[in-house]
mmCIF file of C-alpha atoms in Angstrom:
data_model
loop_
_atom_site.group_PDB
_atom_site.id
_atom_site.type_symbol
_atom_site.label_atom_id
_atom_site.label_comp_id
_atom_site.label_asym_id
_atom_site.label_seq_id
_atom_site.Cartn_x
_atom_site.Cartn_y
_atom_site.Cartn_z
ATOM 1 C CA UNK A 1 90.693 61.885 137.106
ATOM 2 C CA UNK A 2 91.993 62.765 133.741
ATOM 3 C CA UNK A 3 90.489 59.742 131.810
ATOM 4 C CA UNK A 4 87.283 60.133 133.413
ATOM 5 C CA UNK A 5 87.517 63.832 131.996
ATOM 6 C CA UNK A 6 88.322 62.278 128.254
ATOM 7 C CA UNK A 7 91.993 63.602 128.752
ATOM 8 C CA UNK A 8 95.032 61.384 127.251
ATOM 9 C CA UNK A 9 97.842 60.827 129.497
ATOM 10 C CA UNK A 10 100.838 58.358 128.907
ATOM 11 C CA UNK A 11 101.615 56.745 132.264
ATOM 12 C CA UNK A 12 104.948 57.504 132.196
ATOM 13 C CA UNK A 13 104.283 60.970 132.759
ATOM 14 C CA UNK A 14 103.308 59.479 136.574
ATOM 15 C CA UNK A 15 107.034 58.232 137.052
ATOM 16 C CA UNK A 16 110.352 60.223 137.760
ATOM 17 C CA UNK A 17 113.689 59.075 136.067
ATOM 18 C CA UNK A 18 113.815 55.779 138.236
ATOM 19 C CA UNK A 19 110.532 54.442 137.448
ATOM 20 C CA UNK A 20 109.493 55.782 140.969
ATOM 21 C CA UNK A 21 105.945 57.424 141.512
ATOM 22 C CA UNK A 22 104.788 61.061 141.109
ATOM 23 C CA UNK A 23 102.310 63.157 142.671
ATOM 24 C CA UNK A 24 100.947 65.341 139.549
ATOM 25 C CA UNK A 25 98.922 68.182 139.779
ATOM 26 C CA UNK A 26 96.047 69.468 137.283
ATOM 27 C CA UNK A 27 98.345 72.979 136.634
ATOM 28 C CA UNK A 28 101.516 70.449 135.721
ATOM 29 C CA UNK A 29 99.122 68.592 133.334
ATOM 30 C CA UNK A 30 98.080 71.575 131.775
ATOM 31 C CA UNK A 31 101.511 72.995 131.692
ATOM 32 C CA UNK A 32 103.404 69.868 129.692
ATOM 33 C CA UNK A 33 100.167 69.159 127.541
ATOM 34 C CA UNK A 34 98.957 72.741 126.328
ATOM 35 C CA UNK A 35 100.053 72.311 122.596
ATOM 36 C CA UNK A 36 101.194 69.138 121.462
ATOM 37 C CA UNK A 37 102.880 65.866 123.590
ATOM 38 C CA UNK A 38 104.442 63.484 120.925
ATOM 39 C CA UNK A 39 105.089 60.303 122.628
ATOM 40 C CA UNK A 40 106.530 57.153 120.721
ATOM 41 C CA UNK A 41 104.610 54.520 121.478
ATOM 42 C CA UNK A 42 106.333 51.297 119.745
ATOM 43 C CA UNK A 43 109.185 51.253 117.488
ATOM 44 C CA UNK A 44 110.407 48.044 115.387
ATOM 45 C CA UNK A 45 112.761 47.708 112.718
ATOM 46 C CA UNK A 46 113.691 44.401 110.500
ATOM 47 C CA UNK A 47 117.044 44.286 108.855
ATOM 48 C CA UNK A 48 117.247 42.516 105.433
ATOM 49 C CA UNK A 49 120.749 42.563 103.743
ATOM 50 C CA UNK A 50 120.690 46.516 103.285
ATOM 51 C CA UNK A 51 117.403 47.151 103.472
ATOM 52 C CA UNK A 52 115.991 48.534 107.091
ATOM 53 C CA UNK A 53 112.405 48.567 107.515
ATOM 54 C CA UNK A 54 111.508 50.695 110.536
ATOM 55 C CA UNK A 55 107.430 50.975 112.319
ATOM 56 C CA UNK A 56 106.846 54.085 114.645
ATOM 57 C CA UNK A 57 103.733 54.356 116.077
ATOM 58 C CA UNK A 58 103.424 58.345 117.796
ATOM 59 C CA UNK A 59 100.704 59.549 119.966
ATOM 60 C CA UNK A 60 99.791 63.362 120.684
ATOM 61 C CA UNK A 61 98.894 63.708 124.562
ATOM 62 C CA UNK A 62 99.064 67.162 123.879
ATOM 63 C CA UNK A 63 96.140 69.644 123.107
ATOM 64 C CA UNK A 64 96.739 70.728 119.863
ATOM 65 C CA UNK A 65 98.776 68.931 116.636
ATOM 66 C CA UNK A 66 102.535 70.111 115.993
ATOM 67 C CA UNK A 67 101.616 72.609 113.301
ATOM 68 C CA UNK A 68 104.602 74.402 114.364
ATOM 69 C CA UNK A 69 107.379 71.675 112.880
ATOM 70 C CA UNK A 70 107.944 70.598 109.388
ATOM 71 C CA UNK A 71 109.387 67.425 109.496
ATOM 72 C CA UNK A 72 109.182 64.477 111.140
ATOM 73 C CA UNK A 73 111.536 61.788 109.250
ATOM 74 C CA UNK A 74 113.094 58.518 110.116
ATOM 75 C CA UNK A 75 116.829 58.121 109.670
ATOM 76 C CA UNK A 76 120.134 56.041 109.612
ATOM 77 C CA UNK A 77 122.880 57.438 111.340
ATOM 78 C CA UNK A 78 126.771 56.333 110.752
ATOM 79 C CA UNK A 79 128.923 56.002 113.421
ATOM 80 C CA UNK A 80 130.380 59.843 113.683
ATOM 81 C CA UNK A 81 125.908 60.806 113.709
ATOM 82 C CA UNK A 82 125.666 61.853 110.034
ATOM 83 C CA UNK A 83 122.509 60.778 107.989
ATOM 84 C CA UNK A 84 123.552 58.213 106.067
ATOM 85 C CA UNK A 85 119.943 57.836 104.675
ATOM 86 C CA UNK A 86 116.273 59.342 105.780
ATOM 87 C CA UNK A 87 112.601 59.157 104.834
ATOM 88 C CA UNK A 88 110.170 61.410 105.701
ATOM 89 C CA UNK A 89 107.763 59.991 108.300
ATOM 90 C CA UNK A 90 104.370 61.884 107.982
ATOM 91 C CA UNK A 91 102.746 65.233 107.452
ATOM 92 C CA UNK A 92 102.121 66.829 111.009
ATOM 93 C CA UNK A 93 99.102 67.375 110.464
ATOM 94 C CA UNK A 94 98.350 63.891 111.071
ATOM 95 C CA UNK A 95 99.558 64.319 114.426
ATOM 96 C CA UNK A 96 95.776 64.940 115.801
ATOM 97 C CA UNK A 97 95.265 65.292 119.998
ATOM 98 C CA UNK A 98 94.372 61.754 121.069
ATOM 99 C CA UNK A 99 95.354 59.567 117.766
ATOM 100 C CA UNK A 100 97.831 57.403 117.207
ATOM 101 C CA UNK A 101 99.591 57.147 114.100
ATOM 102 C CA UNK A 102 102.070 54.640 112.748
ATOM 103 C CA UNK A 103 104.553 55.219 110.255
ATOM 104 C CA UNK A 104 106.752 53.032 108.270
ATOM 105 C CA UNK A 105 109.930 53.563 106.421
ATOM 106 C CA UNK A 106 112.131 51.823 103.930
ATOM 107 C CA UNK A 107 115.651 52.550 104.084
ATOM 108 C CA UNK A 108 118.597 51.855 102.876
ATOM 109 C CA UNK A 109 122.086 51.378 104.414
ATOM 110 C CA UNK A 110 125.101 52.207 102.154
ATOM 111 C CA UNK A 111 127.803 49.300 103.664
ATOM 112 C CA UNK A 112 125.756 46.626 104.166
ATOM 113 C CA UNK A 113 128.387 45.436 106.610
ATOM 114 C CA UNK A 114 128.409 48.526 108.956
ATOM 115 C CA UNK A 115 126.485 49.488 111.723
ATOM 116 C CA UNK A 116 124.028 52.328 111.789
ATOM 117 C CA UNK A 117 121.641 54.157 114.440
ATOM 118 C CA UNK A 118 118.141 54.065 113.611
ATOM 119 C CA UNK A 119 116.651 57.396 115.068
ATOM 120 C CA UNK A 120 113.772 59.920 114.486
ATOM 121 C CA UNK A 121 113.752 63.613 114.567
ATOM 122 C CA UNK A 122 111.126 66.351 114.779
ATOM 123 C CA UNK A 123 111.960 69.569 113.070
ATOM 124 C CA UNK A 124 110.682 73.138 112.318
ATOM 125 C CA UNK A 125 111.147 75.180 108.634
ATOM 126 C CA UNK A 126 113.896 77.137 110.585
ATOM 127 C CA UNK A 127 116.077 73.636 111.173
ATOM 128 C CA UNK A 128 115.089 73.831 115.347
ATOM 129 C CA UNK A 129 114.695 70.233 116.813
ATOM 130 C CA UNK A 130 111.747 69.027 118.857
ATOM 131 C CA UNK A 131 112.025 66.302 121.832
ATOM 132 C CA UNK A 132 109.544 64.068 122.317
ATOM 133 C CA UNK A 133 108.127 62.959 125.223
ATOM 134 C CA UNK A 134 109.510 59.648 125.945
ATOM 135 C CA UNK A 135 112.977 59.046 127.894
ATOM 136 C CA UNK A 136 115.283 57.943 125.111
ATOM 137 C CA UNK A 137 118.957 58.910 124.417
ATOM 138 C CA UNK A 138 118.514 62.419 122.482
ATOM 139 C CA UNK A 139 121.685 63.877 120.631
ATOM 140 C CA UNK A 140 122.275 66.401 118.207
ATOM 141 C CA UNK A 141 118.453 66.728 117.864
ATOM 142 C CA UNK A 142 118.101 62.665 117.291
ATOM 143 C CA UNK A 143 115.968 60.426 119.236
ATOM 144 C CA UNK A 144 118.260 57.781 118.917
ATOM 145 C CA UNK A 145 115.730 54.164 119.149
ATOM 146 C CA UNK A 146 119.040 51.701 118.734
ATOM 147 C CA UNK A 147 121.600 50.269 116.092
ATOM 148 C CA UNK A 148 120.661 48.211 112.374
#
């Protein structure tokens, strides 16, 4: 029904924690889309030496782009969650209803032989953090996508 109505849905708004089926109505679809719905769609990172190149490609599900936050950067974390090193991702603006955008990012770890957390994070002039849609560990505002 929704795509038929030219309404964006990612299917794993159709599954429960356990990857089970949901019944959904029209009022929940309304309810979790009205504004925006960032979803990360693919995220890729290639580790040279220092340098960490990271890919995110978002989506907005939602009905309206996230005019409401300020940032949206890509970061390294160390191992006690401090940001070791960030780029900003994109202008939110960008985040249209319906498109897709990818983003890249060039960072740089500071001990080459150390282990960092790639993660993103969404957040407003005030400093509040955003979650996104998808199911991935979240802490201290940081959608954490794995270690570089």
């Amino acid at each position: 029904i929704l795509a038929s109505n030219g309404l964006s849905c990612d299917e794993s708004w159709f599954k429960d924690r356990n990857g089970n089926n949901l019944q959904r109505t029209m009022f929940e679809y309304i309810r979790d889309h009205l504004g925006y719905y960032l979803i990360m769609q693919n995220a890729k990172a290639q580790v040279t030496g220092k340098e960490v190149t990271a890919e995110i490609t978002l989506k907005n599900d939602g009905f309206a782009a996230p005019l409401g936050l300020k940032h949206f950067q890509i970061v390294l974390l160390d191992t006690e969650g401090r940001v070791a090193a960030q780029q900003e991702g994109c202008p939110m603006k960008e985040l249209q209803p319906g498109i897709s955008k990818t983003v890249s990012a060039v960072l740089e770890k500071p001990d080459e032989n150390r282990v960092y957390q790639l993660a993103v994070v969404l957040s407003s002039e005030g400093g509040e953090h955003a979650r996104m849609a998808n199911r991935v560990e979240y802490r201290d505002g940081y959608h954490i996508l794995g270690e570089v």
